[in-house]
Structure formats: C-alpha cells, structure tokens
XYZ file of C-alpha atoms in Angstrom:
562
model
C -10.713 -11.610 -11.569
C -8.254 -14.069 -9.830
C -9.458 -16.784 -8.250
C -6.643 -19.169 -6.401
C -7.898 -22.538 -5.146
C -6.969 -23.965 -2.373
C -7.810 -27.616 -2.068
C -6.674 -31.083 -1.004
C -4.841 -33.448 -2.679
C -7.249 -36.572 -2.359
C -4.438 -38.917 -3.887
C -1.185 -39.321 -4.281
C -1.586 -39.082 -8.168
C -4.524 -36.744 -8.562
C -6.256 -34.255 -6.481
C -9.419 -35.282 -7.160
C -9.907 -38.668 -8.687
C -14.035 -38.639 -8.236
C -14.450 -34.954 -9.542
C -16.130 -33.758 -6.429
C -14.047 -30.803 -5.988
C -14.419 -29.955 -9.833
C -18.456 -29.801 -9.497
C -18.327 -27.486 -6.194
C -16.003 -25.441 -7.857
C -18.329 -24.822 -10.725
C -21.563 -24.632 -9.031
C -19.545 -21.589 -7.011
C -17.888 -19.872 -9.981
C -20.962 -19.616 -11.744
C -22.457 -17.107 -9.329
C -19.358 -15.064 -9.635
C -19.469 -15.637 -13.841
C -23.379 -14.593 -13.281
C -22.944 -11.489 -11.021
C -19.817 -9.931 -12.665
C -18.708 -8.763 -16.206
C -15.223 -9.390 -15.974
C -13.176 -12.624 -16.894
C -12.741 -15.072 -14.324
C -9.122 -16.562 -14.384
C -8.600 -19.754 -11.879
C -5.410 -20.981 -10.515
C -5.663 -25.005 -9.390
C -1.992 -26.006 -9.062
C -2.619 -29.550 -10.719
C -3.831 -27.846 -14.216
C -1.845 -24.640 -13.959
C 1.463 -25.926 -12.797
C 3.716 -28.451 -14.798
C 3.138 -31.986 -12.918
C 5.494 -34.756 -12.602
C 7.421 -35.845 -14.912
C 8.665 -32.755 -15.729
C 10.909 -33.847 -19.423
C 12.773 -30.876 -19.783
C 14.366 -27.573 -17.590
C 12.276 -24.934 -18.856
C 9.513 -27.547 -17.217
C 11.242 -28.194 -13.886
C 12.582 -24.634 -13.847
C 8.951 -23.516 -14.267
C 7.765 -25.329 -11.610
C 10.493 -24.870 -9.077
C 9.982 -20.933 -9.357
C 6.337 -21.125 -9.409
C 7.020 -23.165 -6.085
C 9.251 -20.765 -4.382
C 6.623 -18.224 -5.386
C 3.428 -19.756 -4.440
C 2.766 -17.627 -1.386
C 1.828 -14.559 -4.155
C -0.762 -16.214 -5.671
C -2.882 -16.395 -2.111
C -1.941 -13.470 -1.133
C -1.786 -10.648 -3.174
C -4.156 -7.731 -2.930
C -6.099 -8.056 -6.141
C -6.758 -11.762 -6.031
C -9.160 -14.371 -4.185
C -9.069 -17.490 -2.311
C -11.657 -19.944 -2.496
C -10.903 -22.709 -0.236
C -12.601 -26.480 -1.103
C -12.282 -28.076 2.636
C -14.669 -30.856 2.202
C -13.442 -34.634 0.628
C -15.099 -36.860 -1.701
C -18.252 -37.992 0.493
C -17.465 -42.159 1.913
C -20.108 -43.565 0.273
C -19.080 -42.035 -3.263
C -15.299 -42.852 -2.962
C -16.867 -46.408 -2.076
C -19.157 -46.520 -4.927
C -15.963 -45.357 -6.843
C -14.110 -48.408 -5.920
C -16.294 -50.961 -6.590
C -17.137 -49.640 -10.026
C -14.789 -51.468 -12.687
C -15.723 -48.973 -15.314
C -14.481 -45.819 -13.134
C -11.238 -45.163 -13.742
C -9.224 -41.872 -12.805
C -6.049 -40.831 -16.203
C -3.073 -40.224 -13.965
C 0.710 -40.203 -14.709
C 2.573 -43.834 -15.882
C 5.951 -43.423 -15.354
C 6.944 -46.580 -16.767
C 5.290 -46.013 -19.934
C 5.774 -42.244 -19.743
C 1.946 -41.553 -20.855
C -1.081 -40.979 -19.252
C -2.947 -44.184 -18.529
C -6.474 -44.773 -16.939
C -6.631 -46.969 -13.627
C -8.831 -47.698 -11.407
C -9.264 -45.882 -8.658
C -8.615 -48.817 -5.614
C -5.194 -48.872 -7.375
C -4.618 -45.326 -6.231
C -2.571 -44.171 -2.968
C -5.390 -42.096 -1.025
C -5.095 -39.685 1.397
C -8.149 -39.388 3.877
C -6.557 -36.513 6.075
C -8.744 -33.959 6.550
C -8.773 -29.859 4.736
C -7.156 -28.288 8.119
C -4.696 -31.274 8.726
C -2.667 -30.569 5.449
C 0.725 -28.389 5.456
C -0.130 -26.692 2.412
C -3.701 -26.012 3.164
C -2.718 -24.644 6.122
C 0.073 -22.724 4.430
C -2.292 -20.951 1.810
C -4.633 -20.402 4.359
C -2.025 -18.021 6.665
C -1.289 -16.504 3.604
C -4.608 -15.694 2.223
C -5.081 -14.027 6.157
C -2.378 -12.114 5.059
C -4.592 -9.714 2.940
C -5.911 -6.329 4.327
C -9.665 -7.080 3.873
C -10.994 -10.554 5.073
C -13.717 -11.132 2.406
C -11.233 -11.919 -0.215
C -10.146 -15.263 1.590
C -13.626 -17.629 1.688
C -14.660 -21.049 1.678
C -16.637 -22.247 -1.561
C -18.085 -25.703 -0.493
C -19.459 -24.809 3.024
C -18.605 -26.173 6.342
C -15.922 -29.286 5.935
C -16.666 -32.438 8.091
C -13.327 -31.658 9.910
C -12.628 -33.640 12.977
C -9.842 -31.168 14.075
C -12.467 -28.384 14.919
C -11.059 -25.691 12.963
C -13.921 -25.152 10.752
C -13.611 -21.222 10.928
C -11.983 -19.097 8.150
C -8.687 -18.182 8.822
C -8.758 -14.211 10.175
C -5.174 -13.566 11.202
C -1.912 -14.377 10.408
C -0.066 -16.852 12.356
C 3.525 -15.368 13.319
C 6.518 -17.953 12.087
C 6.892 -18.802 15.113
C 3.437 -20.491 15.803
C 3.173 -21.143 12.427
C 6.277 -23.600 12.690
C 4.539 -25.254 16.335
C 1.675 -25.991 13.666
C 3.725 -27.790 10.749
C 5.251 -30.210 13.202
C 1.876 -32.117 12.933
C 0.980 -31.693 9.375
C 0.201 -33.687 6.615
C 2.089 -33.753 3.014
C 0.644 -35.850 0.220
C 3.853 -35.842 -2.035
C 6.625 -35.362 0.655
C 7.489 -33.547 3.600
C 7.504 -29.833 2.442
C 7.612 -28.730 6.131
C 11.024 -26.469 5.409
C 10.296 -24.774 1.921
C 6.275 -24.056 3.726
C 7.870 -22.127 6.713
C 10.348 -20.252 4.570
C 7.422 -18.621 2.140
C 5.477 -18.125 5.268
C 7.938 -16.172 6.789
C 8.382 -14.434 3.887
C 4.915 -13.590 3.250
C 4.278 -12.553 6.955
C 7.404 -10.249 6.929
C 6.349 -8.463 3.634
C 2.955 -8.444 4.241
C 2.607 -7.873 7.677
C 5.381 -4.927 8.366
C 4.286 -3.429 5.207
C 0.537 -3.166 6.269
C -1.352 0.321 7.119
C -5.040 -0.982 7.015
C -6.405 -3.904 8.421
C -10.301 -4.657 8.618
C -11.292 -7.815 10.854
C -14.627 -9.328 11.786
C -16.141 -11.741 13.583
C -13.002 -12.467 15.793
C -13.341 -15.246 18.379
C -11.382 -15.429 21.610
C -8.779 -17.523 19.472
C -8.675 -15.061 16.442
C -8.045 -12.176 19.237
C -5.038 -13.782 21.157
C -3.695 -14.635 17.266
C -3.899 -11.268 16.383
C -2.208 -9.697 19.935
C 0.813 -12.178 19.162
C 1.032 -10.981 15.425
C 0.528 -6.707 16.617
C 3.727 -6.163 17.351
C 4.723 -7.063 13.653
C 2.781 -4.620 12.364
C 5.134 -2.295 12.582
C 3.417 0.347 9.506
C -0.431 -0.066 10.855
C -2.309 3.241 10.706
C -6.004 1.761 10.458
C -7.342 -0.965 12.215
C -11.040 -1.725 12.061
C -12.837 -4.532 14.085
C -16.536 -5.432 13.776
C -18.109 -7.906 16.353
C -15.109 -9.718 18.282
C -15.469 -11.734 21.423
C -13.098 -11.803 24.532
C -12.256 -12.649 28.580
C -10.489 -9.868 30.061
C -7.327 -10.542 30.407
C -7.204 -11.449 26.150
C -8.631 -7.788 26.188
C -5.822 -6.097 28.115
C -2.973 -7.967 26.083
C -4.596 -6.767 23.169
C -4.683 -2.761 23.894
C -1.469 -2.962 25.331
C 0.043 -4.419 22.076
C -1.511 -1.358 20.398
C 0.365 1.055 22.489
C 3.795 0.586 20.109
C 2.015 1.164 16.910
C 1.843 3.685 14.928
C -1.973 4.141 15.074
C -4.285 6.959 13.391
C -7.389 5.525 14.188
C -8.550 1.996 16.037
C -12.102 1.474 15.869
C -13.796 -1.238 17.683
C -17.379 -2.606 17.453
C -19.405 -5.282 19.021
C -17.248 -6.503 21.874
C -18.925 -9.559 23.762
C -17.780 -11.406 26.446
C -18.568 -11.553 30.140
C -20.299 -8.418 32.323
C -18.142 -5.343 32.124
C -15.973 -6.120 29.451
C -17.003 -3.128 27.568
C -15.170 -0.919 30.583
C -11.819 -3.251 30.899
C -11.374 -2.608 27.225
C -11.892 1.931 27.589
C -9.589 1.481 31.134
C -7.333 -0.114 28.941
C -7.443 1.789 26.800
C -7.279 4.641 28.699
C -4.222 4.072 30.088
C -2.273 4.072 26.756
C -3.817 7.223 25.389
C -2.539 9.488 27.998
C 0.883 9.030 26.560
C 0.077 8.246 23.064
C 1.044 10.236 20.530
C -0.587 9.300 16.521
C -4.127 8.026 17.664
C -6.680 10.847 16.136
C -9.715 8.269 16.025
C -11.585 5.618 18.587
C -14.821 4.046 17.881
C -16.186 2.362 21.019
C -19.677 1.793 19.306
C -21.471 -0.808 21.232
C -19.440 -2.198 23.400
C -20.832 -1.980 26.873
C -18.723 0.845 28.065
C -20.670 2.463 30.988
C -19.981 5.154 33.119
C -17.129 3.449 34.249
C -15.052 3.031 31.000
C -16.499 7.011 30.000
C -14.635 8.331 33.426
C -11.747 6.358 32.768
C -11.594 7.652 29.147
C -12.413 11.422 30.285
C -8.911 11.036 32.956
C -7.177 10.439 29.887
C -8.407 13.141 27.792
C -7.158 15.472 30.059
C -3.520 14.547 28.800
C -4.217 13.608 26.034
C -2.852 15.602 22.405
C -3.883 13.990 19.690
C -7.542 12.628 19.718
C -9.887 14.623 17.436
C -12.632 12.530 17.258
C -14.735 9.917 19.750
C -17.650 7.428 19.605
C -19.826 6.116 22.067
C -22.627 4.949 19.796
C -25.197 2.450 21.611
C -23.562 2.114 24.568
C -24.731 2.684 28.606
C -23.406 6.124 29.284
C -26.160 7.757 30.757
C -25.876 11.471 32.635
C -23.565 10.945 34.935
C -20.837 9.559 32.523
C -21.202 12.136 30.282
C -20.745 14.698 33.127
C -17.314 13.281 33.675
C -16.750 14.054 30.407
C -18.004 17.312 30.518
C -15.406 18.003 33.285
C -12.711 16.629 31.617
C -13.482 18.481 28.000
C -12.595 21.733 29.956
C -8.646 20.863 29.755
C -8.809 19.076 25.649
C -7.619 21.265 23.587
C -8.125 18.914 20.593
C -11.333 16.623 20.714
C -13.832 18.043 17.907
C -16.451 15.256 17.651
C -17.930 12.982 20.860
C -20.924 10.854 19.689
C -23.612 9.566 21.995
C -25.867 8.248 19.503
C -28.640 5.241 21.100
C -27.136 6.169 24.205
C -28.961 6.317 28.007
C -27.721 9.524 28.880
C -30.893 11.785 29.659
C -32.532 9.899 31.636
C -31.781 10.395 34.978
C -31.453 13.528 36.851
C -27.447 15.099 37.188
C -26.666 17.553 39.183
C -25.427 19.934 36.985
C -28.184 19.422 33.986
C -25.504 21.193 31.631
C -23.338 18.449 31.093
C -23.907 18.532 26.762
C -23.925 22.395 26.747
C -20.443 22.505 28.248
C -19.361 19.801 26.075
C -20.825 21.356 23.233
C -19.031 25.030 23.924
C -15.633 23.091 24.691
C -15.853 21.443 20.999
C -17.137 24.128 19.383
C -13.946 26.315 20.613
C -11.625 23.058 19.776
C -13.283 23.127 16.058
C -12.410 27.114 15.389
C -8.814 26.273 16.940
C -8.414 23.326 14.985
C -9.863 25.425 11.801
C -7.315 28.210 12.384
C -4.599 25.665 12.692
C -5.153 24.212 9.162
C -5.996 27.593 7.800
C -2.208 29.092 8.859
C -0.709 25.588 7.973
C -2.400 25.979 4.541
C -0.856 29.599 4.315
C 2.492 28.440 4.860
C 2.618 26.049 2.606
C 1.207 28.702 0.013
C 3.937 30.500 0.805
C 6.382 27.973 0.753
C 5.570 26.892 -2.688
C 5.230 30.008 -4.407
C 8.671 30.451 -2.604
C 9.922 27.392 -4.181
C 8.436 27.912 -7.706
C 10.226 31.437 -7.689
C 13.904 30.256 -6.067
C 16.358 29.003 -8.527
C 20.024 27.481 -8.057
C 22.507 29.842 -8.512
C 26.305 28.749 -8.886
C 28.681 31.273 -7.863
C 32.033 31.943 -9.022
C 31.311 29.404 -11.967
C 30.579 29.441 -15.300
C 29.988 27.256 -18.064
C 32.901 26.379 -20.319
C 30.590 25.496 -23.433
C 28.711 28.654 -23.925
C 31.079 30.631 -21.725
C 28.249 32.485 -20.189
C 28.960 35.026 -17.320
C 29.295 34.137 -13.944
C 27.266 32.979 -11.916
C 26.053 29.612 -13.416
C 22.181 30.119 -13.042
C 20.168 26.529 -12.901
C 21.503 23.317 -13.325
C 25.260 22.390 -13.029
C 27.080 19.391 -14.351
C 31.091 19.213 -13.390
C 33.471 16.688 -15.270
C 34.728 14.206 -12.872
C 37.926 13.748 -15.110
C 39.067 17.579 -15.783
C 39.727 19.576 -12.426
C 37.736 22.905 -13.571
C 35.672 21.876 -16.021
C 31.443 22.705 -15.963
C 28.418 22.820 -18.341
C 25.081 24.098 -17.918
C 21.916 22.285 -18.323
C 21.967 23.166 -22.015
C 25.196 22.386 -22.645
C 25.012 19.145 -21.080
C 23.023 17.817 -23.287
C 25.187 18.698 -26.077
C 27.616 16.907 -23.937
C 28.654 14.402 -26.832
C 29.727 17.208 -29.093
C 31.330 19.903 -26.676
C 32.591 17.329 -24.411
C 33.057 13.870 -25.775
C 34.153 10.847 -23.538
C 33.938 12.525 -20.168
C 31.692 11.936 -17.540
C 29.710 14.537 -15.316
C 27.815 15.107 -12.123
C 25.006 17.229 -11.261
C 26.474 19.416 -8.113
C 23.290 21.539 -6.621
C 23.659 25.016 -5.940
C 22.145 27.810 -3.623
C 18.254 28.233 -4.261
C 17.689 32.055 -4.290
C 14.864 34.275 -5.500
C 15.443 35.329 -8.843
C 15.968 38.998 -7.533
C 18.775 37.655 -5.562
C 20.181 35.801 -8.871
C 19.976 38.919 -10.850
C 24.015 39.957 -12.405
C 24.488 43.147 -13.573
C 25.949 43.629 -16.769
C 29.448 44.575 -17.052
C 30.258 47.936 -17.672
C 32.141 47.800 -21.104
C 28.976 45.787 -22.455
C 26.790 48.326 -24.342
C 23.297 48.803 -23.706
C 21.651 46.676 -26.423
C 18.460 49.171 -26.275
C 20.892 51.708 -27.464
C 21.682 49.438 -30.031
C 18.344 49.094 -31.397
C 16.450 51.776 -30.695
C 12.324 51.365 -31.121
C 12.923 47.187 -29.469
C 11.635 46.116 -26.500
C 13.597 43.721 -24.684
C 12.970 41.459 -21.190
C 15.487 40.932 -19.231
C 15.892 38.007 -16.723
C 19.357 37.570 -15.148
C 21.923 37.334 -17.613
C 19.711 36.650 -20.557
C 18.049 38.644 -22.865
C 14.970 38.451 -25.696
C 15.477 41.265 -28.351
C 11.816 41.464 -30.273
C 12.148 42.981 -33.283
C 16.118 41.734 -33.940
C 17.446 40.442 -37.347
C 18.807 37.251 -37.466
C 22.325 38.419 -37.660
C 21.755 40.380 -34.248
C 24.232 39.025 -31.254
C 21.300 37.817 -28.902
C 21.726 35.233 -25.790
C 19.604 32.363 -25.220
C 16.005 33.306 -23.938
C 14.979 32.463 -20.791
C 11.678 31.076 -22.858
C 14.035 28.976 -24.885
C 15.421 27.709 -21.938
C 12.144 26.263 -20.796
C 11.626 24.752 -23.532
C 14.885 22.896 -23.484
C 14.094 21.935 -20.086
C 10.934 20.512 -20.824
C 12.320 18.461 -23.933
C 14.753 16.861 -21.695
C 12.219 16.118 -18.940
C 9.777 14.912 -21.692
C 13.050 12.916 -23.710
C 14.671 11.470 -20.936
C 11.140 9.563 -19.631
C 10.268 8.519 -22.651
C 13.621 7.089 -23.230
C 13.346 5.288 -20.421
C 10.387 3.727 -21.007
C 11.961 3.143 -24.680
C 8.796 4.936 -26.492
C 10.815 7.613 -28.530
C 12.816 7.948 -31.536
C 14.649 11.266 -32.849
C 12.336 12.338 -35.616
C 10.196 12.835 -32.413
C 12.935 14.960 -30.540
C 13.165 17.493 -34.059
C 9.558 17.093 -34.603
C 8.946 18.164 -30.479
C 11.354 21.102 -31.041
C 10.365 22.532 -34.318
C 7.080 22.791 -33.088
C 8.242 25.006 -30.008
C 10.278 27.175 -31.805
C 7.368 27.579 -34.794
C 5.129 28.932 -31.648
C 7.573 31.332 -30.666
C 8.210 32.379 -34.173
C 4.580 33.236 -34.436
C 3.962 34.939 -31.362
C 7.693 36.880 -30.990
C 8.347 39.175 -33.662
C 11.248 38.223 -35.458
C 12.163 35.866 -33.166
C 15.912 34.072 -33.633
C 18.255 32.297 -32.031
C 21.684 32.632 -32.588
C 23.084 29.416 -34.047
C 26.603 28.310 -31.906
C-alpha cells in the first residue's frame, strides 16, 4: 500500500519543526497497519526526496525528475492521499519558542552539516493547508483519481480561515486552476509555473483518458466544478453520483454538458435542492435523450422526480434507441405518472427494465387501472427482441470465427525460392526488399540467415480463403505417391503430404503437422526473446520434444533433411 502525504511546510527549513504532523500521521497509519496485511510504504517529500544541498548530479538530477514527476505520486490509481491540513496548535509553537532546550536539526549551509537550532531562529510560515500552491496542487491531482475514497484527510477538519475545509471532489480545469495559483503561497519559492504545467498534464492524461468516475457528496460548488471539467472527459462511459446538491440552473448546465459524451450509463442519486428540482433534472434530461445515441442506463433513484419529470422522460422514450434499462426507486410517481409511461412504452422498442421500487404509484385511482400490465407486456416483448438480437449476434460471430480459424492466406502466382515449393505460396509470405523477385515462406524465413544472408524482408499478406479454396492439384507428370507405396495411408492438405509408414529415404514434403509446430516455436521463440528469457538449448530442447511426440504417435514418421 502507497500512502502519499500531503502536508505543509511549517518552515522554511523543515516541515515540521514541533513533530505535530509526525504524531497524526502515526496515530492514522496505525489503523491502516492494524486493519490490513500488506506493507504500508509512505511518501513525505522531506524524507523521501534528496533536500537541499544537493552535493552531487545524481542528487540534483534525482530530485529535479522526481519534481517534474510529482503529480504521479498523488495520482495514480493504486495509491492514496492522506492530506495533514491542520498546523502546529499556537500555544505549542509558543511553548516551542520559549523552551531553550527545544531545538529543531535542520540544514547549515555554512558548515555543510546538520546543526540543531532553536526553533525562534527558524523562518515560519503560518499560511494556512488550502492557502499553499502545492497543497493545492496535490490536492487537484489526488481528485484526479476515478474513485474519491482514495484522496482523504488524516488529521480531521483544519482550522482554515479560507473556508475550504471540504475534500477536494473534482478536478479543477487549467484554466481555473491557474485563476487559483495567482493567490498562493510557496514556502521555498514561487513554483507557480512548474505547478500549472504538471497540472495540466495530469488533468489532460487523466481526465481524457477516464471511462469511470464515482462522486459523492457533491455540493453546489463541487457540481458547477465538475460541469466546467465534463467536456474534458472526452472517454467517460460511467458516471456514478451519490447524494449531490443543486439550484436549477447548476442542474441544467450540468445535463447539457453530458449530452457530448460518450455515455453508457449516468446514474444519479440523492439530488437536493429547492422544490421540484428532482423534475428540472428528468426535463433535462429528457431533452438530450431523444437524440442521444450510447446512453443504455439512468438511475433517477430518489430524486424527487414526480409525475412531471416521469411524462417528460416517457416523451423522450418514444424516440429514444438506446435505453435498456430505467430507475425510479423512492421517488413520487404515483398512477398517473406511470400511465404516461405506459403510453409511451407502446412505441420503445428497447427499454427492458423500469423500476418503481418505494414509489407512490397505487394509490390513487387512474383511469385506465392497467397502467403496469401494459408496461409489463411492452417489456416483456422488448426482453424476447432484445434476447433474439444477442442470440443471432452470437451466431454470427460463431460463424465468423470458425470462418476465420478455417481461412488461410494464399499467395498466388508465387512461390518460395528456398524450398521451391509449388505455387501458390500457402501462409505466411516474406519478400526481399533488395532482390526484385525474391520470396520465402514462413519456414524458410526463419532459416533466413542461412538461405538468405544479409537481406532484409517484409511480411506482404495474402488472400484469406477456405482451405478448400487453397487446395492445388498436383501436376500431372507427378506420380501418385499411393501407387508408390502401396498398403500407406497418406493425408493430404494442399500441397503437402504425410506418408505413414515411409522409410527415411522416402521423398516426403513437409507435414502440415510439422508446420504447426514450426509456427508455434516461432510464436513461443520470438516472445520469449523479447522478453530476453530464452537461450538455444531451449529452442533444440522445445523441438526435439515435438518431433519425439510425433515419432511416437506416426508410424515411421521422418522428415526429409534439406
């Protein structure tokens, strides 16, 4: 487990002269030490970084890439951030002071050695967790991750006189994100410029890149952060929101910066905000799913959407292509809104699920009283369409495959010059680029060295055909070799025979076996020696053990040595 700290510097000299940090730190690890069995590996930039002076270049190179790199240590998938807001209480930094005996080992650049001082003597820096550039920094790029939980604070609420004592939920866009370094704080020196470059890097490669993203507890700032940042999202199949708060008009910007995405399924819990928001968010809603074209899912689960929002929604089924599945859990759709739904269920073709679950409806008396039986017949006849749908898809792509696993490339009007086997060239061809007529089989190519030294090849692909189609008929001066040797049984695939039962001075051509067994000792060789994890006595090992097996099971099984 990786664990990234993000922290304030509380001096110039050291981050934490009074070891207040240090103790919260520890009393939080040690619930994560107690509840899991796996190491627990802690990045803090003052131990795990090289600190000034830096003596030689591997140290100063160390540290500059580490710097230009930072961003990946808060944001990557598989680690944490813990994030230490608070500062050394007053009245222990004051105690601190007047104590002649405390003294905090920093840095002597003079004497070039660590020296204890006192901590008066030290340049502090009072400014608060959210008023720093790099906290700020690491905490954008820790929101940058596709599941909140792994970005959370370990000392509890910071005495913050800015106001932003909430975690950070979404990512800040660069351009925001630059309107908010023009009033931050650096300890060391202004690193305004190299902050907004990894930002921007980190939002571009996270954001763009990102298919799921699960949000919660989203205030009416978090919301109009995140409708700025949508449109980045450029990948985003999956977006999950539990409990968010908004006015209206935050709501509408926010739907309507969904419509450009690429969405499979948006689901929404726990809206709050004034009366009727639950409807202005299904109108909205609403009006981008008549014409959109990916969205399979929506989860409306208590959100407050009454009969007006389920109308609005059932207008939009009516057009709508894509939607397979619907939730209305807990909200106030009673009979009448499920009627309109009803009505508008007679012209889907491809809804297969609607949940009413701790809904209203029931209640009161509609004038049809059949509303969930139609609903129920429509989906029911959506499911066994849907059903057939996968079951022919699944059928052609049966067919497709076995197609695919029985076509091989055929090479007309060529042969290969190194075994000089009859045209047409059946599976892989490699042409010399230097000669002008020049072209091995897969065989031969790998014998390349030998039968072709110092020239260069390229694979050219040929016409897949059925084997069938590939089939050459012998020529009619060539002797039937069953004729030959009477009593032997012999299979024939395209222009290659197996004799069983032939002496090892009998003329016979590759087998087609053989010839998957090449193949699969290059495919096996060639990985491997990429990944530099074989040697040759493995190559002759690999094949003598092949060719044993078919010795075994072929009768007199041999292949003619070239």
């Amino acid at each position: 487990m990786i664990c990234s700290i993000s922290h304030a510097w509380e001096t110039r000299e050291h981050p934490d002269p009074c070891l207040f940090q240090l103790k919260n730190l520890v009393n939080g690890l040690s619930l994560y030490d107690a509840a899991y069995f796996s190491e627990i590996w802690v990045f803090y930039d003052y131990v795990s970084l090289f600190q000034w002076q830096r003596k030689t270049t591997v140290q100063e190179r160390s540290f500059r890439r580490a710097m230009g790199n930072m961003h990946l240590m808060y944001a990557h998938q598989s680690s944490l951030t813990f994030r230490l807001e608070c500062l050394t209480p007053p009245d222990v930094w004051a105690a601190a002071c007047d104590d002649e005996t405390f003294k905090v080992p920093v840095y002597h650049e003079p004497s070039g050695t660590v020296v204890f001082i006192p901590l008066r003597d030290l340049m502090a820096n009072g400014v608060v967790y959210n008023g720093r550039g790099w906290c700020i920094a690491e905490k954008e790029w820790s929101a940058a991750r596709s599941v909140l939980g792994q970005n959370m604070v370990m000392d509890g609420e910071a005495d913050d006189e800015s106001g932003d004592q909430e975690t950070k939920k979404v990512p800040t866009a660069p351009d925001g994100f630059i309107r908010q370094m023009e009033t931050s704080n650096f300890t060391h020196r202004n690193d305004q410029k190299d902050v907004v470059h990894l930002q921007e890097k980190i939002f571009y490669e996270k954001v763009t890149a990102r298919k799921y993203l699960k949000l919660s507890d989203l205030t009416q700032a978090h919301l109009v952060e995140l409708t700025g940042s949508l449109p980045h999202y450029q990948n985003l199949q999956v977006l999950k929101i539990e409990l968010f708060t908004g006015e209206k008009e935050q709501v509408i910007a926010f739907v309507q910066a969904l419509s450009t995405l690429p969405l499979q399924k948006l689901l929404l819990k726990n809206l709050r905000g004034p009366e009727g928001i639950g409807n202005v968010l299904a109108e909205a809603l609403a009006a981008i799913l008549t014409d959109h074209r990916s969205l399979t899912e929506v989860d409306l689960s208590y959100c407050e959407v009454s009969n007006v929002g389920a109308k609005a929604l059932a207008k939009a089924l009516q057009r709508n292509t894509t939607l397979t599945d619907l939730r209305f859990y807990g909200c106030e759709i009673d009979d009448f809104g499920v009627e309109a739904l009803a009505d508008a269920m007679q012209h889907n073709k491809t809804l297969t699920k609607l949940h009413f679950r701790d809904s209203p409806f029931g209640r009161v008396f509609t004038p049809d009283g059949k509303a969930l039986e139609r609903i129920w017949e429509r989906i029911k006849a959506n499911q066994e369409a849907a059903a057939e749908v996968v079951q022919k898809e699944a059928q052609g792509c049966k067919k497709e495959e076995e197609e695919e696993e029985q076509a091989v490339e055929i090479h007309r009007n060529i042969m290969c010059d190194g075994c000089e086997t009859k045209q047409p060239l059946i599976g892989k061809r490699y042409k010399c680029t230097t000669c002008a007529d020049y072209d091995l089989c897969q065989i031969c190519h790998a014998k390349r060295d030998s039968i072709h030294p110092g020239h260069e090849f390229e694979k050219i692909p040929g016409v897949l055909e059925r084997p069938q189609a590939a089939k050459v008929e012998k020529p009619p001066d060539e002797p039937d070799l069953a004729d030959v040797f009477p009593g032997r049984a012999r299979i024939q695939d395209g222009d290659s025979y197996l004799m069983m039962g032939m002496t090892a001075h009998s003329c016979v051509s590759v087998a087609t076996t053989w010839i998957h067994i090449i193949d699969l000792y290059l495919e096996i060789s060639s990985c491997a020696m990429m990944l530099g994890l074989i040697e040759l006595n493995f190559i002759v090992a690999f094949v003598r053990i092949q060719y044993q097996v078919l010795s075994s099971t072929v009768p007199n099984f041999h292949v003619r040595p070239k």
